[in-house]
Every structure is written in structure tokens, then in C-alpha cells.
Amino acid sequence: MSAQQQVQSLLDFIDVSPSPWHAVKSVEARLADFQFVKLDETLKWDLQPGGRYYVIRDDSSIIIFVQGQKPLVETGFKIIGAHTDSPGLRIKPNAAVGMDGLLRLGVEVYGGPIIATFTDRDLSLAGRISYKDNHNSIVSTLVKFDRPLLRLPNLAIHMNRSVNEEGLKLHKQNELPLILSVLAEECLPQAYFAQLIQQQSGCDAERILSWDLAVYDTQKGVFWGAGNEFYANSQLDNLASCHAALQALLDNEVLENDNTLVCAFFDHEEIGSKSNKGADGSFLSDVLQRIAPASVNNREYFARALAKSFVISADMAHAYQPSFPLAYDPDHKVIMNKGPVIKVNSNQRYSTESLSQAMFIDWCEQAGVPYQKYSHRSDLACGSTIGPITSASLGIRSVDVGNPLWAMHSARESAGVLDHGYMIRVLKRYFGAPV
Ligand code: ZN
């Protein structure tokens, strides 16, 4: 596949994955084409060498693995970690409120989005609802409104004269509720909203008990630039890395090699990863322990396997934007379409150290892929990733890498076409694809 085709595949993947729950569903659909078997955490696993498996925890985190033919103590686990969630707005439990002739939905800010980028966009809703089925069991299903349903209209400049000098500031409690409809007389806002969800999901409104609903932008992904060298979409951070890892894994040459390969895509990275399904929870370690063979010496065997293992933490990196030269360290400008970025931070906001860096560089060279190095400005607080968390909790060597991205945490992010192809190539090489 050319880089252009890979990016088209990524844009299609994001367009059907407007929430972390949908992203996991989309990943699962891809796995079906490659005979992966779904495992249930509540059941006993019978794993076979060469077997292809995946585990989903709470609908929005997924761990995919190929059980290697070679013993784990010889190969260790080759892991790629990424995250399924993106910052944005989430619908509150008692969301629907009628006021001044309008019906609005109350939202909470999830993670650290650039909130102003959500104004004047064709927003909608996607996520998961939990309800009681006909047998009175509690079950969940995904729901997604395809049409624009919601809006956060800007204040006209005539009422906000300083907006271009001071930037758009929105009060999180008072100014973020999203407009859903005109308020009809006699309308009970909560019942109206429940009815709307019933229409879309097919679930009886009275049976719906709760939900996890994310606000998303309905605009589809596009290529842009004079030579279509860039692309834009929502959630590139970090569905672009999930997609790259998946493309690297779902390749016959990779799937048939002897190593134990793992892709771990976690929810909740944007809010610190601390949850039952986050990277700072037990999910990855629970699954890795079950991949290791059960025997009396399992503990020692597992420790030896971990000592041989490696994690590539794949998350997006800050591309240089020439309008804002002072925002960057002048000696660490990361340029779009010049290759994957190795992220370095001596305070371990990124897990990279010199040896893991050198190993990644070696894989890049073997794959014929250019690479760049990033260091944040020394006088600015640096973001972090799941890299240090997984590396610390499992004791595995790790490197933080990612593709250059403009407008991280905007409702609309941009990246370079060539970089996506490069990242897939180097991840394939890491997973054992022949040079
Ligand atoms: Zn990220």
C-alpha cells in the first residue's frame, strides 16, 4: 500500500470511530479478517503457539496479541502501546436543560482539548448506552448519530470585541452547554433527550439506565495541501498511532514470524490513565501474565520474559509551525513528512533513554525510514504519554515515538501523509518483518 492509501485507510477508520468505544469496535472488525479469536477475561484461556487473539476490557481498551512460536524467555514480548481516547466534551448524566426557548445539553470537558475549536462546528454524539434487555440483564450497545445534532455557536464579534486580541475564552460551566433544539411547549427536556436516544439506538427509553456519550465533529477526514501532502481529521491523537500499529501487525509476513507480538490500545490516556482499563491499571500486566505459560515457575519465567521485552509507546508529536517559532526549541524543530519522531525528556515525561532510542534508530535504518528527535522547550511544561507508565509498572525498556502533528488536541488536527507510511514501515520492522 502507498502512503496515500494508508492515510485513506486511516481517515476511513477515524470516520467510523467517533468515540473510543467505536474505535475498539472498528479495530475488532479489522481483526476478524485475519482470524483473530476473542478471549473473555472471565474464562480460562487455551492459547496455542502461533494463535491470534484479542481481549477487550470495558468496550474501549483492547489488547491484541500473536502468541509466538518461540519461547517467551527467548524473545520477550514485543509491544506497541497507544490510546483510543481523545480530549473533547462529554455529555453529563442529567444533560438536557430547557431555558429561554432552547433545549441544551450540559457537557463536561474530557482531558485537555482546545475548547475554542469546538465552536461553530457540525457536532454530534457517539458512545455507549447501558440498558436492561428483555431478560432484565444489563447490557451495553453503541450509539452514534450520523447527522449534525449539536452546536456551540460563537458569540458575534460585536459582543466580543477583544476576541482577536485576547483569544476565545469559554467558561466551562456556563458557556459550553450545546444547543440541541428549540424548546417546544410542554417539552420535558430529559424525556425528550431519552426519546432521541431511543430513536437512534432502538433501545426502549424506559430501559436505558446510563450512558457514556462523547461529542464529535461530523466533518470527514480530508487530504489537503498543494500536493495533498497533508491530511486532517479529528482524533489523529491518537487513532493515527493505533492505526499505524494495527497496519504493522496485520501483515502476513509479520503475523507469521516467531515472536510474541502485542498491540495495546488504552482508553483514559487523556485523563491520566488511572482506571481499570487505562495504561496505569492492571489490564496489560493481567494479559501478559496469562500469555506466559502456566507452570510452577511462572513467576520467574514471567520476570525473565519481561526482562527481554520492549515497548514502543506510539503517540503523536508536535510538528513545527513556522508562525509560532518561539513555542519550540530552535534545535529540535520537527518537520512534517520528514519521518517519525523520537521524543526525549530527561525528566521521564517520555520513557525514552539512550539505548531504547538507539534501538529505534536501528529499526528505522533497517526499514529505510528517516527519523527526527524532539525535545520540548526547557521553559515549558512537557506533556506525557503511556510510555513512562507502562515502562514503570512492568519494568520493560521503552521508547516514546510518534508522528509530527499540528494543533494537538484541536477538534481538527493535521499531519503529514509520508509520515504515516514511514511509521507503519518501522513498526513492521520492529515486529519482525524482513528488511
Ligand atoms: Zn496522545
Coordinates of C-alpha atoms and ligand atoms in Angstrom, one line a residue:
M1 CA 0.0 0.0 0.0
S2 CA 1.3 3.5 -0.8
A3 CA 1.4 6.1 2.0
Q4 CA -1.6 7.8 0.3
Q5 CA -3.6 4.6 0.5
Q6 CA -2.5 4.0 4.1
V7 CA -3.7 7.5 5.1
Q8 CA -7.0 7.0 3.2
S9 CA -7.4 3.8 5.3
L10 CA -6.7 5.8 8.5
L11 CA -9.2 8.6 7.6
D12 CA -11.9 5.9 6.9
F13 CA -11.0 4.3 10.2
I14 CA -11.4 7.6 12.1
D15 CA -14.7 8.5 10.3
V16 CA -16.3 5.3 11.6
S17 CA -14.7 5.7 15.1
P18 CA -16.1 8.9 16.6
S19 CA -15.6 7.6 20.2
P20 CA -13.1 5.3 22.0
W21 CA -15.9 2.6 22.1
H22 CA -16.4 2.9 18.4
A23 CA -12.6 2.8 17.8
V24 CA -12.4 -0.6 19.6
K25 CA -15.3 -1.9 17.6
S26 CA -13.6 -0.8 14.3
V27 CA -10.3 -2.4 15.4
E28 CA -12.3 -5.6 16.2
A29 CA -13.8 -5.6 12.8
R30 CA -10.4 -5.5 11.2
L31 CA -9.2 -8.4 13.3
A32 CA -12.0 -10.6 12.0
D33 CA -10.4 -10.5 8.5
F34 CA -7.3 -12.0 10.0
Q35 CA -8.8 -14.9 12.0
F36 CA -8.2 -13.4 15.5
V37 CA -10.0 -15.1 18.3
K38 CA -11.7 -13.0 21.0
L39 CA -10.9 -14.0 24.6
D40 CA -13.1 -13.4 27.6
E41 CA -11.3 -12.4 30.8
T42 CA -13.8 -14.3 32.9
L43 CA -13.0 -17.7 31.2
K44 CA -10.0 -20.0 31.1
W45 CA -7.7 -19.4 28.1
D46 CA -6.2 -22.2 26.0
L47 CA -3.6 -20.4 23.9
Q48 CA -1.7 -22.1 21.1
P49 CA 1.7 -21.1 19.6
G50 CA 1.0 -19.1 16.5
G51 CA -2.5 -18.3 17.7
R52 CA -4.0 -14.8 17.2
Y53 CA -6.1 -13.4 20.0
Y54 CA -7.5 -10.2 21.5
V55 CA -9.1 -9.1 24.7
I56 CA -11.4 -6.1 25.2
R57 CA -11.9 -4.5 28.6
D58 CA -15.0 -2.4 29.2
D59 CA -15.5 -1.8 25.5
S60 CA -12.9 0.9 25.0
S61 CA -9.5 -0.7 25.6
I62 CA -8.2 -3.6 23.6
I63 CA -5.1 -5.8 23.7
I64 CA -4.3 -7.8 20.6
F65 CA -1.6 -10.4 20.6
V66 CA 0.0 -13.1 18.5
Q67 CA 1.4 -16.0 20.5
G68 CA 4.9 -16.6 19.3
Q69 CA 6.3 -20.0 18.2
K70 CA 9.5 -19.3 20.1
P71 CA 9.6 -19.5 24.0
L72 CA 8.9 -16.1 25.6
V73 CA 12.1 -16.3 27.7
E74 CA 14.0 -16.1 24.4
T75 CA 12.0 -13.4 22.7
G76 CA 10.2 -11.4 25.3
F77 CA 7.1 -9.5 24.4
K78 CA 7.3 -7.0 21.5
I79 CA 4.7 -4.4 22.5
I80 CA 3.3 -1.3 20.8
G81 CA 1.1 0.9 23.1
A82 CA -1.2 3.7 22.0
H83 CA -4.5 5.2 23.2
T84 CA -8.1 5.2 21.9
D85 CA -9.4 8.3 23.6
S86 CA -9.1 11.9 22.5
P87 CA -9.8 15.1 24.5
G88 CA -13.2 16.7 24.0
L89 CA -16.6 17.2 25.5
R90 CA -18.7 14.5 27.2
I91 CA -22.4 14.6 28.0
K92 CA -23.4 14.9 31.7
P93 CA -25.9 12.5 33.3
N94 CA -28.8 14.9 33.6
A95 CA -27.8 16.7 30.5
A96 CA -30.9 18.1 28.9
V97 CA -31.9 21.6 30.2
G98 CA -34.6 23.9 28.8
M99 CA -34.0 27.6 29.1
D100 CA -35.0 30.7 27.2
G101 CA -36.8 28.8 24.5
L102 CA -33.9 26.4 23.8
L103 CA -33.0 22.9 24.8
R104 CA -29.3 22.5 25.6
L105 CA -27.1 19.6 26.7
G106 CA -24.7 20.1 29.6
V107 CA -21.2 18.9 29.0
E108 CA -18.1 18.2 30.9
V109 CA -14.6 18.8 29.5
Y110 CA -12.8 15.5 29.0
G111 CA -9.0 15.8 29.2
G112 CA -7.4 18.9 27.7
P113 CA -9.0 19.9 24.4
I114 CA -8.5 23.3 22.8
I115 CA -12.1 24.2 23.7
A116 CA -12.4 27.1 21.3
T117 CA -12.0 24.7 18.3
F118 CA -15.4 23.1 19.1
T119 CA -17.3 26.3 18.4
D120 CA -19.3 26.6 15.1
R121 CA -18.7 23.0 14.1
D122 CA -21.2 20.4 13.0
L123 CA -21.2 18.4 16.2
S124 CA -22.9 15.2 17.0
L125 CA -23.0 12.4 19.6
A126 CA -21.4 8.9 19.8
G127 CA -20.8 6.5 22.6
R128 CA -22.3 3.7 24.6
I129 CA -25.6 3.2 26.5
S130 CA -26.4 0.7 29.1
Y131 CA -29.9 -0.7 29.5
K132 CA -32.0 -3.7 30.7
D133 CA -32.8 -6.1 27.9
N134 CA -36.0 -8.3 27.7
H135 CA -34.5 -10.8 30.2
N136 CA -33.7 -8.0 32.7
S137 CA -29.9 -8.4 32.1
I138 CA -27.9 -5.2 32.0
V139 CA -26.2 -4.9 28.6
S140 CA -24.5 -2.1 26.6
T141 CA -24.7 -1.1 23.0
L142 CA -23.1 1.6 20.9
V143 CA -25.0 4.6 19.6
K144 CA -23.9 7.1 17.0
F145 CA -25.8 10.0 15.5
D146 CA -24.5 10.5 11.9
R147 CA -26.1 13.9 11.3
P148 CA -25.1 17.2 12.9
L149 CA -27.1 17.3 16.1
L150 CA -25.4 19.9 18.3
R151 CA -23.7 23.2 18.1
L152 CA -21.7 25.6 20.2
P153 CA -22.3 29.0 18.4
N154 CA -19.6 31.6 18.9
L155 CA -20.5 35.0 20.3
A156 CA -20.6 37.6 17.5
I157 CA -17.6 39.8 17.4
H158 CA -19.9 42.8 18.0
M159 CA -20.4 41.4 21.6
N160 CA -16.9 40.2 22.0
R161 CA -14.7 43.0 20.6
S162 CA -11.4 41.8 22.0
V163 CA -11.7 38.2 20.8
N164 CA -8.9 38.6 18.3
E165 CA -6.5 40.1 20.8
E166 CA -7.3 38.0 23.8
G167 CA -8.4 34.7 22.2
L168 CA -11.7 32.9 22.7
K169 CA -12.2 32.1 26.4
L170 CA -15.2 29.9 27.3
H171 CA -16.5 29.4 30.8
K172 CA -16.6 25.6 31.3
Q173 CA -19.8 25.5 33.3
N174 CA -21.8 28.4 31.8
E175 CA -20.7 28.7 28.2
L176 CA -20.3 25.2 27.0
P177 CA -23.8 23.7 27.0
L178 CA -24.6 22.7 23.4
I179 CA -27.7 23.7 21.6
L180 CA -29.9 20.7 20.7
S181 CA -33.2 22.1 19.6
V182 CA -35.9 24.7 20.1
L183 CA -37.8 24.1 23.3
A184 CA -41.4 23.1 22.4
E185 CA -44.1 23.9 24.9
E186 CA -44.8 21.1 27.3
C187 CA -41.5 19.5 26.5
L188 CA -39.8 17.7 29.3
P189 CA -36.1 18.1 28.4
Q190 CA -34.8 14.8 29.9
A191 CA -37.6 12.7 28.4
Y192 CA -37.1 14.4 25.0
F193 CA -33.4 13.5 25.0
A194 CA -34.1 9.9 26.1
Q195 CA -36.6 9.7 23.3
L196 CA -33.9 10.9 20.8
I197 CA -31.5 8.2 22.0
Q198 CA -34.3 5.6 21.8
Q199 CA -34.9 6.6 18.1
Q200 CA -31.2 6.3 17.3
S201 CA -30.3 3.2 19.3
G202 CA -33.6 1.2 19.0
C203 CA -33.5 0.8 22.8
D204 CA -36.6 1.5 24.7
A205 CA -36.1 4.8 26.5
E206 CA -37.6 3.4 29.8
R207 CA -34.9 0.6 29.8
I208 CA -32.0 3.0 29.3
L209 CA -30.1 3.3 32.6
S210 CA -27.0 5.2 31.8
W211 CA -24.6 6.3 29.1
D212 CA -21.1 7.4 28.1
L213 CA -21.5 9.9 25.3
A214 CA -18.8 11.8 23.6
V215 CA -19.3 14.9 21.4
Y216 CA -17.7 14.5 18.0
D217 CA -17.2 16.6 14.8
T218 CA -19.1 15.1 11.9
Q219 CA -16.7 16.6 9.3
K220 CA -15.0 13.7 7.5
G221 CA -11.2 13.4 7.1
V222 CA -9.5 15.1 4.1
F223 CA -6.2 15.3 2.3
W224 CA -5.0 18.9 1.9
G225 CA -2.1 21.0 0.6
A226 CA -1.0 21.8 -3.0
G227 CA 0.3 18.2 -3.4
N228 CA -2.2 16.6 -1.0
E229 CA 0.8 16.1 1.3
F230 CA -1.1 16.7 4.5
Y231 CA -4.3 15.3 6.0
A232 CA -6.7 16.5 8.6
N233 CA -9.3 14.9 10.8
S234 CA -10.4 14.7 14.4
Q235 CA -8.7 12.3 16.9
L236 CA -5.5 11.9 15.0
D237 CA -4.0 12.0 18.5
N238 CA -4.1 9.1 18.9
L239 CA -6.1 7.0 16.5
A240 CA -3.3 7.6 13.9
S241 CA -0.9 5.6 16.1
C242 CA -3.5 2.9 16.8
H243 CA -4.0 2.6 13.0
A244 CA -0.2 2.5 12.3
A245 CA 0.3 -0.2 14.9
L246 CA -2.6 -2.2 13.5
Q247 CA -1.4 -1.9 9.9
A248 CA 2.1 -3.1 11.0
L249 CA 0.6 -6.1 12.8
L250 CA -1.9 -7.1 10.2
D251 CA 0.6 -8.1 7.6
N252 CA 1.1 -11.8 6.7
E253 CA 4.9 -11.6 6.9
V254 CA 4.6 -10.1 10.4
L255 CA 1.9 -12.4 11.6
E256 CA 3.8 -15.5 10.6
N257 CA 7.1 -14.7 12.4
D258 CA 8.1 -16.5 15.6
N259 CA 7.8 -13.6 18.2
T260 CA 5.0 -12.8 20.6
L261 CA 3.6 -9.5 19.4
V262 CA 1.3 -7.3 21.3
C263 CA -0.7 -4.2 20.4
A264 CA -2.3 -2.5 23.5
F265 CA -4.7 0.4 22.9
F266 CA -5.9 2.0 26.1
D267 CA -8.7 4.3 26.9
H268 CA -8.3 7.1 29.5
E269 CA -4.8 8.3 28.5
E270 CA -6.0 11.9 28.2
I271 CA -7.1 11.9 31.8
G272 CA -4.1 10.2 33.4
S273 CA -4.6 6.5 32.6
K274 CA -5.7 5.6 36.1
S275 CA -8.6 3.3 35.7
N276 CA -9.5 -0.4 35.3
K277 CA -8.8 -0.2 31.6
G278 CA -6.2 2.6 31.5
A279 CA -2.5 2.1 30.9
D280 CA -2.0 2.7 34.7
G281 CA -4.4 -0.1 35.5
S282 CA -3.8 -3.8 35.6
F283 CA -5.0 -4.6 32.1
L284 CA -1.7 -5.1 30.2
S285 CA 0.0 -6.9 33.1
D286 CA -3.0 -9.2 33.6
V287 CA -3.0 -10.2 29.9
L288 CA 0.8 -10.6 29.7
Q289 CA 0.8 -12.9 32.7
R290 CA -1.8 -15.0 31.1
I291 CA 0.1 -15.2 27.8
A292 CA 3.1 -16.6 29.7
P293 CA 2.7 -20.4 30.2
A294 CA 1.2 -21.5 33.5
S295 CA 3.7 -23.6 35.4
V296 CA 5.2 -23.8 38.9
N297 CA 7.9 -21.4 37.8
N298 CA 5.6 -19.0 36.2
R299 CA 6.7 -16.1 38.3
E300 CA 10.3 -16.4 37.4
Y301 CA 9.5 -17.3 33.8
F302 CA 7.4 -14.2 33.5
A303 CA 10.1 -11.9 35.1
R304 CA 12.6 -13.3 32.6
A305 CA 10.2 -12.7 29.7
L306 CA 9.6 -9.1 30.8
A307 CA 13.4 -8.5 31.1
K308 CA 13.6 -9.4 27.4
S309 CA 10.7 -7.3 26.3
F310 CA 10.3 -3.9 24.7
V311 CA 7.5 -1.3 24.5
I312 CA 7.1 1.2 21.7
S313 CA 4.8 3.9 23.1
A314 CA 3.3 5.5 20.0
D315 CA 1.7 8.8 20.4
M316 CA 1.7 12.0 18.3
A317 CA 4.5 14.6 18.4
H318 CA 4.5 18.4 18.0
A319 CA 5.3 19.4 14.4
Y320 CA 7.0 22.8 13.9
Q321 CA 4.5 25.5 12.9
P322 CA 6.5 28.5 11.5
S323 CA 4.0 31.1 12.6
F324 CA 5.0 30.3 16.2
P325 CA 8.8 29.9 16.3
L326 CA 9.1 30.9 19.9
A327 CA 6.9 27.9 21.0
Y328 CA 9.7 25.4 20.0
D329 CA 13.2 24.6 21.0
P330 CA 15.1 26.0 17.9
D331 CA 17.3 23.0 17.7
H332 CA 14.5 20.5 17.9
K333 CA 12.2 21.5 15.1
V334 CA 10.2 18.5 13.9
I335 CA 9.2 18.9 10.3
M336 CA 6.1 17.4 8.7
N337 CA 6.8 14.5 6.3
K338 CA 10.4 14.1 7.5
G339 CA 9.8 10.9 9.5
P340 CA 8.7 9.6 12.8
V341 CA 9.8 11.5 15.9
I342 CA 11.7 10.1 18.9
K343 CA 10.6 12.0 21.9
V344 CA 13.2 12.7 24.6
N345 CA 12.7 14.2 28.1
S346 CA 15.3 13.7 30.8
N347 CA 12.6 14.1 33.4
Q348 CA 10.9 10.9 32.0
R349 CA 7.8 12.6 30.8
Y350 CA 8.7 10.4 27.8
S351 CA 10.1 6.9 28.6
T352 CA 12.9 7.2 26.0
E353 CA 16.6 6.6 27.1
S354 CA 19.7 6.4 25.0
L355 CA 19.6 2.6 24.5
S356 CA 15.9 2.4 23.6
Q357 CA 16.5 5.4 21.3
A358 CA 19.4 3.7 19.6
M359 CA 17.3 0.6 19.1
F360 CA 14.5 2.6 17.4
I361 CA 17.0 4.4 15.2
D362 CA 18.4 1.0 14.2
W363 CA 14.9 -0.3 13.2
C364 CA 14.4 3.0 11.2
E365 CA 17.6 2.5 9.4
Q366 CA 16.8 -1.2 8.6
A367 CA 13.4 -0.1 7.3
G368 CA 14.9 2.8 5.3
V369 CA 12.8 5.3 7.2
P370 CA 14.0 8.8 8.2
Y371 CA 13.6 9.9 11.8
Q372 CA 13.7 13.1 13.9
K373 CA 14.3 13.9 17.5
Y374 CA 12.1 16.1 19.7
S375 CA 12.8 17.8 22.9
H376 CA 10.3 20.3 24.4
R377 CA 11.3 23.9 25.2
S378 CA 13.1 23.8 28.6
D379 CA 10.9 26.6 29.9
L380 CA 7.6 24.9 29.1
A381 CA 5.9 22.0 30.9
C382 CA 6.1 18.9 28.7
G383 CA 3.2 16.6 28.1
S384 CA 3.4 12.8 28.8
T385 CA 2.3 9.5 27.3
I386 CA 1.5 6.0 28.4
G387 CA 5.3 5.2 27.8
P388 CA 6.6 6.0 31.3
I389 CA 3.5 4.4 33.0
T390 CA 3.8 1.0 31.2
S391 CA 7.5 1.0 31.4
A392 CA 7.5 1.7 35.1
S393 CA 4.7 -0.8 36.1
L394 CA 6.1 -3.7 34.0
G395 CA 9.8 -2.8 34.2
I396 CA 10.2 -3.0 30.5
R397 CA 12.5 -0.9 28.3
S398 CA 10.6 1.6 26.3
V399 CA 10.8 4.3 23.7
D400 CA 8.4 7.2 23.1
V401 CA 7.8 7.9 19.4
G402 CA 5.1 9.5 17.3
N403 CA 4.4 11.3 14.1
P404 CA 4.5 15.0 13.7
L405 CA 1.1 16.7 14.3
W406 CA -0.2 20.2 14.1
A407 CA -2.8 21.5 16.5
M408 CA -2.7 18.7 19.0
H409 CA -6.0 18.5 20.9
S410 CA -7.8 20.7 18.5
A411 CA -11.1 19.3 17.1
R412 CA -9.3 19.2 13.8
E413 CA -5.7 18.1 13.8
S414 CA -3.3 17.8 10.8
A415 CA -0.4 15.5 9.9
G416 CA 1.9 14.5 7.0
V417 CA 1.0 11.7 4.6
L418 CA 4.5 10.3 4.2
D419 CA 5.0 10.1 7.9
H420 CA 2.1 7.7 8.3
G421 CA 3.6 5.3 5.8
Y422 CA 7.1 5.7 7.4
M423 CA 5.7 4.9 10.9
I424 CA 3.9 1.7 9.6
R425 CA 7.2 0.6 7.9
V426 CA 9.3 1.0 11.0
L427 CA 6.7 -0.7 13.3
K428 CA 6.6 -3.6 10.9
R429 CA 10.3 -3.9 11.1
Y430 CA 10.2 -3.9 14.9
F431 CA 7.6 -6.6 14.7
G432 CA 10.0 -8.7 12.7
A433 CA 9.0 -8.1 9.1
P434 CA 12.0 -8.9 6.8
V435 CA 14.2 -6.0 5.7
Ligands
ZN1 ZN -1.9 11.3 22.7

